[in-house]
Amino acid sequence: MERPCDDVRENLKRIRETMAQAAVASGRRPEDVRLLGVTKTVPPDRINAALEAGVTMIGENRVQEFLEKRDALRLEGAAVHLIGHLQTNKVSRIVGLVDMIESVDSVRLARAVSDASVKRGLVTDVLAEVNIGREEAKSGVFAENLDEMLEEIRLFPGIRVRGLMTVPPILETEGEKRAVFSQMYKLFIDIRGKNKDNVVMDTLSMGMSGDYREAILEGATLVRVGSALFGRRAYPAR
Ligand SMILES: *Cc1c(COP(=O)(O)O)cnc(C)c1O
């Protein structure tokens, strides 16, 4: 073993405990909140250690990086999500290889995913990415445009909208973090209440290493945890 992965297993145990406590504190069962291990820049042996230790979902940011690592991963029974910004010209390379695309933020991208899926006889699960902090440098649709986008993309035959995803602004206090996650939760519940055809709304993906506890307390059903699980990334992603 050239790379002992005990740290990954220990981190996983701690994260699961925190997640379970937060789930219970928010009136849910621990199994109602799922963990997605974010594997950008993480080498395959450490990803495999996490998979062996019981991680059932991983998320990659970049199509190219995932394709390079894919053959070395032991993915049987595990789901892969694409969580990074996706360019339309890369869609056909990734559709069919991932279980969900969490970063759909435009009608154009949704249409490309749908078309590529139809071509392969598939329906791809997607989340609508919301730019909840209205940050210029970030992708995601603004909250006020979400409904309009969903009304259009829900008609596309090759995708199924399963919920919302967000990468919120970097915030300091617990109160600030919870306020933003709570905004997302309201949006999620509001759309779910409209019972749109072909919009399932069972997944609210929010919370990362620094704020997954707060996200769960405010209703996240899926948290995306990278550095708290695998350690600090050796080189910057993207
Ligand atoms: C990198 C990344 C994460 C995980 O970030 P950590 O702070 O390392 O947990 C989650 N979601 C997205 C979209 C990311 O790019």
CSV table of C-alpha atoms and ligand atoms in Angstrom, one decimal:
chain,number,residue,atom,x,y,z
A,1,MET,CA,0.0,0.0,0.0
A,2,GLU,CA,1.7,3.1,-1.1
A,3,ARG,CA,-1.0,5.4,0.2
A,4,PRO,CA,-2.7,4.6,3.5
A,5,CYS,CA,-6.3,5.7,3.4
A,6,ASP,CA,-7.1,5.4,7.1
A,7,ASP,CA,-7.7,9.2,7.2
A,8,VAL,CA,-10.5,8.8,4.7
A,9,ARG,CA,-12.2,6.1,6.7
A,10,GLU,CA,-11.9,8.2,9.9
A,11,ASN,CA,-13.1,11.3,8.2
A,12,LEU,CA,-16.1,9.4,6.8
A,13,LYS,CA,-17.1,8.2,10.3
A,14,ARG,CA,-17.0,11.7,11.7
A,15,ILE,CA,-18.9,13.2,8.8
A,16,ARG,CA,-21.6,10.5,9.1
A,17,GLU,CA,-22.0,11.2,12.8
A,18,THR,CA,-22.4,14.9,12.2
A,19,MET,CA,-24.8,14.3,9.3
A,20,ALA,CA,-26.9,11.9,11.4
A,21,GLN,CA,-27.1,14.4,14.3
A,22,ALA,CA,-28.1,17.2,12.0
A,23,ALA,CA,-30.7,15.1,10.3
A,24,VAL,CA,-32.3,14.1,13.6
A,25,ALA,CA,-32.2,17.7,14.8
A,26,SER,CA,-34.1,18.7,11.6
A,27,GLY,CA,-36.8,16.2,12.3
A,28,ARG,CA,-35.6,13.6,9.8
A,29,ARG,CA,-33.9,10.2,9.9
A,30,PRO,CA,-30.2,9.9,9.2
A,31,GLU,CA,-30.9,7.9,6.0
A,32,ASP,CA,-33.0,10.7,4.6
A,33,VAL,CA,-29.8,12.8,4.0
A,34,ARG,CA,-27.3,11.4,1.5
A,35,LEU,CA,-23.6,12.0,1.3
A,36,LEU,CA,-21.9,12.6,-2.0
A,37,GLY,CA,-18.1,12.4,-1.9
A,38,VAL,CA,-16.5,15.2,-4.1
A,39,THR,CA,-13.6,13.6,-5.8
A,40,LYS,CA,-12.1,16.4,-7.9
A,41,THR,CA,-8.3,16.2,-7.8
A,42,VAL,CA,-8.5,13.1,-5.6
A,43,PRO,CA,-6.5,10.1,-6.9
A,44,PRO,CA,-8.4,6.8,-7.6
A,45,ASP,CA,-6.9,4.8,-4.7
A,46,ARG,CA,-8.3,7.3,-2.2
A,47,ILE,CA,-11.7,7.4,-4.0
A,48,ASN,CA,-11.8,3.6,-4.0
A,49,ALA,CA,-11.0,3.6,-0.2
A,50,ALA,CA,-14.1,5.8,0.3
A,51,LEU,CA,-16.2,3.6,-1.9
A,52,GLU,CA,-15.1,0.5,0.0
A,53,ALA,CA,-15.9,2.2,3.2
A,54,GLY,CA,-19.5,2.7,2.1
A,55,VAL,CA,-19.6,5.9,0.2
A,56,THR,CA,-22.3,5.3,-2.5
A,57,MET,CA,-22.2,8.5,-4.4
A,58,ILE,CA,-19.3,10.5,-5.8
A,59,GLY,CA,-19.2,13.8,-7.7
A,60,GLU,CA,-16.8,15.1,-10.2
A,61,ASN,CA,-16.5,18.6,-11.5
A,62,ARG,CA,-14.9,18.1,-14.9
A,63,VAL,CA,-15.8,15.8,-17.7
A,64,GLN,CA,-12.2,15.2,-18.7
A,65,GLU,CA,-10.9,14.5,-15.3
A,66,PHE,CA,-13.7,11.9,-14.7
A,67,LEU,CA,-13.0,10.2,-18.0
A,68,GLU,CA,-9.3,9.9,-17.1
A,69,LYS,CA,-10.0,8.4,-13.7
A,70,ARG,CA,-13.1,6.3,-14.5
A,71,ASP,CA,-11.4,3.1,-15.5
A,72,ALA,CA,-9.5,3.0,-12.2
A,73,LEU,CA,-12.6,3.4,-10.0
A,74,ARG,CA,-14.5,0.6,-8.4
A,75,LEU,CA,-17.9,2.0,-9.1
A,76,GLU,CA,-20.1,-1.1,-8.9
A,77,GLY,CA,-23.2,0.0,-7.0
A,78,ALA,CA,-22.1,3.6,-6.7
A,79,ALA,CA,-23.7,6.6,-8.4
A,80,VAL,CA,-21.7,9.3,-10.1
A,81,HIS,CA,-22.9,12.9,-10.3
A,82,LEU,CA,-21.5,15.7,-12.4
A,83,ILE,CA,-21.4,18.7,-10.2
A,84,GLY,CA,-19.3,21.2,-12.1
A,85,HIS,CA,-20.1,23.7,-14.8
A,86,LEU,CA,-20.8,21.8,-18.0
A,87,GLN,CA,-20.2,23.2,-21.5
A,88,THR,CA,-22.7,22.2,-24.1
A,89,ASN,CA,-20.0,20.9,-26.4
A,90,LYS,CA,-19.0,18.3,-23.7
A,91,VAL,CA,-22.4,17.0,-23.1
A,92,SER,CA,-22.3,14.1,-25.5
A,93,ARG,CA,-19.1,12.8,-23.8
A,94,ILE,CA,-20.7,12.5,-20.4
A,95,VAL,CA,-24.3,11.6,-20.9
A,96,GLY,CA,-24.8,7.9,-20.2
A,97,LEU,CA,-21.7,7.8,-18.0
A,98,VAL,CA,-23.1,9.7,-15.0
A,99,ASP,CA,-26.3,9.1,-13.0
A,100,MET,CA,-27.1,12.7,-12.5
A,101,ILE,CA,-26.0,16.1,-13.8
A,102,GLU,CA,-26.5,18.6,-10.9
A,103,SER,CA,-25.3,21.7,-12.7
A,104,VAL,CA,-28.0,22.4,-15.3
A,105,ASP,CA,-28.4,26.2,-15.3
A,106,SER,CA,-29.8,27.1,-18.7
A,107,VAL,CA,-32.4,26.0,-21.2
A,108,ARG,CA,-29.7,25.5,-23.7
A,109,LEU,CA,-27.7,23.1,-21.6
A,110,ALA,CA,-30.8,21.2,-20.6
A,111,ARG,CA,-31.8,20.8,-24.2
A,112,ALA,CA,-28.3,19.5,-25.1
A,113,VAL,CA,-28.5,17.0,-22.2
A,114,SER,CA,-31.9,15.9,-23.3
A,115,ASP,CA,-31.0,15.6,-27.0
A,116,ALA,CA,-27.9,13.5,-26.2
A,117,SER,CA,-29.9,11.3,-23.8
A,118,VAL,CA,-32.7,10.7,-26.3
A,119,LYS,CA,-30.1,9.7,-28.9
A,120,ARG,CA,-28.9,7.0,-26.5
A,121,GLY,CA,-32.3,5.9,-25.4
A,122,LEU,CA,-31.9,7.4,-21.9
A,123,VAL,CA,-33.5,9.8,-19.6
A,124,THR,CA,-30.9,11.7,-17.5
A,125,ASP,CA,-31.7,12.9,-14.0
A,126,VAL,CA,-30.8,16.6,-13.5
A,127,LEU,CA,-30.9,19.2,-10.9
A,128,ALA,CA,-31.4,22.9,-11.6
A,129,GLU,CA,-28.4,24.9,-10.3
A,130,VAL,CA,-29.5,28.1,-8.5
A,131,ASN,CA,-27.1,31.0,-8.0
A,132,ILE,CA,-28.7,31.9,-4.7
A,133,GLY,CA,-26.1,34.6,-3.8
A,134,ARG,CA,-26.5,36.2,-7.3
A,135,GLU,CA,-22.7,36.1,-7.6
A,136,GLU,CA,-21.4,37.2,-11.0
A,137,ALA,CA,-18.5,34.7,-11.1
A,138,LYS,CA,-20.8,31.8,-10.3
A,139,SER,CA,-23.0,29.7,-12.5
A,140,GLY,CA,-26.6,28.9,-11.8
A,141,VAL,CA,-29.9,30.5,-12.6
A,142,PHE,CA,-31.2,33.3,-10.4
A,143,ALA,CA,-34.0,32.4,-8.1
A,144,GLU,CA,-36.5,34.7,-9.9
A,145,ASN,CA,-35.8,33.0,-13.3
A,146,LEU,CA,-36.0,29.4,-11.9
A,147,ASP,CA,-39.7,28.9,-12.5
A,148,GLU,CA,-39.5,30.0,-16.1
A,149,MET,CA,-36.5,27.7,-16.8
A,150,LEU,CA,-38.3,24.8,-15.2
A,151,GLU,CA,-41.4,25.4,-17.2
A,152,GLU,CA,-39.4,25.1,-20.4
A,153,ILE,CA,-37.0,22.2,-19.5
A,154,ARG,CA,-39.6,20.0,-17.9
A,155,LEU,CA,-41.0,19.3,-21.4
A,156,PHE,CA,-37.7,17.9,-22.7
A,157,PRO,CA,-38.1,14.2,-23.1
A,158,GLY,CA,-34.5,13.2,-22.3
A,159,ILE,CA,-34.2,14.7,-18.8
A,160,ARG,CA,-36.0,14.3,-15.6
A,161,VAL,CA,-35.7,17.2,-13.1
A,162,ARG,CA,-35.1,15.9,-9.6
A,163,GLY,CA,-34.5,19.0,-7.6
A,164,LEU,CA,-32.2,21.9,-7.0
A,165,MET,CA,-28.5,22.4,-6.3
A,166,THR,CA,-26.6,25.4,-5.1
A,167,VAL,CA,-23.1,26.6,-4.2
A,168,PRO,CA,-23.8,29.5,-1.9
A,169,PRO,CA,-21.5,32.5,-1.2
A,170,ILE,CA,-18.8,32.0,1.4
A,171,LEU,CA,-20.3,33.1,4.6
A,172,GLU,CA,-18.9,33.4,8.1
A,173,THR,CA,-21.5,33.0,10.7
A,174,GLU,CA,-23.8,30.0,11.3
A,175,GLY,CA,-26.8,32.4,11.1
A,176,GLU,CA,-25.8,33.7,7.7
A,177,LYS,CA,-25.2,30.3,6.4
A,178,ARG,CA,-28.5,29.0,7.6
A,179,ALA,CA,-30.4,32.0,6.2
A,180,VAL,CA,-29.1,31.3,2.7
A,181,PHE,CA,-29.9,27.5,3.0
A,182,SER,CA,-33.3,28.4,4.3
A,183,GLN,CA,-33.9,30.5,1.2
A,184,MET,CA,-33.1,27.5,-1.0
A,185,TYR,CA,-35.3,25.3,1.0
A,186,LYS,CA,-38.2,27.7,0.6
A,187,LEU,CA,-37.6,27.7,-3.1
A,188,PHE,CA,-37.5,23.9,-3.2
A,189,ILE,CA,-40.8,23.6,-1.2
A,190,ASP,CA,-42.5,26.2,-3.3
A,191,ILE,CA,-41.7,24.5,-6.6
A,192,ARG,CA,-42.5,21.1,-5.1
A,193,GLY,CA,-45.9,22.4,-4.1
A,194,LYS,CA,-46.7,23.4,-7.7
A,195,ASN,CA,-46.6,19.7,-8.7
A,196,LYS,CA,-45.2,20.4,-12.1
A,197,ASP,CA,-45.4,17.5,-14.6
A,198,ASN,CA,-42.0,15.8,-15.1
A,199,VAL,CA,-40.5,17.7,-12.1
A,200,VAL,CA,-40.0,15.3,-9.2
A,201,MET,CA,-38.3,17.6,-6.6
A,202,ASP,CA,-36.9,15.0,-4.3
A,203,THR,CA,-33.3,16.2,-4.1
A,204,LEU,CA,-32.0,19.4,-2.5
A,205,SER,CA,-28.3,19.4,-3.0
A,206,MET,CA,-26.5,21.9,-0.8
A,207,GLY,CA,-23.8,22.0,1.8
A,208,MET,CA,-20.1,21.3,1.4
A,209,SER,CA,-17.2,20.7,3.9
A,210,GLY,CA,-17.5,24.0,5.7
A,211,ASP,CA,-21.3,24.1,6.0
A,212,TYR,CA,-22.9,20.7,5.4
A,213,ARG,CA,-24.3,20.6,9.0
A,214,GLU,CA,-26.1,24.0,8.5
A,215,ALA,CA,-27.4,22.8,5.2
A,216,ILE,CA,-28.9,19.7,6.7
A,217,LEU,CA,-30.4,21.6,9.5
A,218,GLU,CA,-32.2,23.7,6.8
A,219,GLY,CA,-33.4,20.8,4.8
A,220,ALA,CA,-30.7,19.5,2.4
A,221,THR,CA,-31.3,16.0,1.2
A,222,LEU,CA,-27.8,15.6,-0.3
A,223,VAL,CA,-24.6,17.2,0.8
A,224,ARG,CA,-21.4,17.4,-1.3
A,225,VAL,CA,-18.3,16.9,0.8
A,226,GLY,CA,-14.8,17.0,-0.6
A,227,SER,CA,-12.0,18.2,1.6
A,228,ALA,CA,-13.5,17.2,4.9
A,229,LEU,CA,-13.5,13.6,3.5
A,230,PHE,CA,-10.4,13.4,1.4
A,231,GLY,CA,-8.2,16.1,3.0
A,232,ARG,CA,-7.2,19.4,1.5
A,233,ARG,CA,-6.8,19.3,-2.2
A,234,ALA,CA,-3.2,19.4,-3.4
A,235,TYR,CA,-3.9,21.6,-6.4
A,236,PRO,CA,-6.8,23.9,-7.2
A,237,ALA,CA,-9.7,22.4,-9.2
A,238,ARG,CA,-11.0,24.1,-12.3
B,1,LIG,C1,-15.5,21.3,-4.7
B,1,LIG,C2,-16.9,21.2,-4.7
B,1,LIG,C3,-17.6,20.7,-3.5
B,1,LIG,C4,-16.9,20.2,-2.3
B,1,LIG,O1,-16.1,21.2,-1.7
B,1,LIG,P1,-15.4,21.0,-0.3
B,1,LIG,O2,-15.4,22.3,0.4
B,1,LIG,O3,-14.1,20.5,-0.5
B,1,LIG,O4,-16.3,20.0,0.5
B,1,LIG,C5,-19.0,20.7,-3.5
B,1,LIG,N1,-19.7,21.1,-4.6
B,1,LIG,C6,-19.1,21.6,-5.7
B,1,LIG,C7,-19.9,22.1,-6.8
B,1,LIG,C8,-17.7,21.7,-5.8
B,1,LIG,O5,-17.1,22.2,-6.8
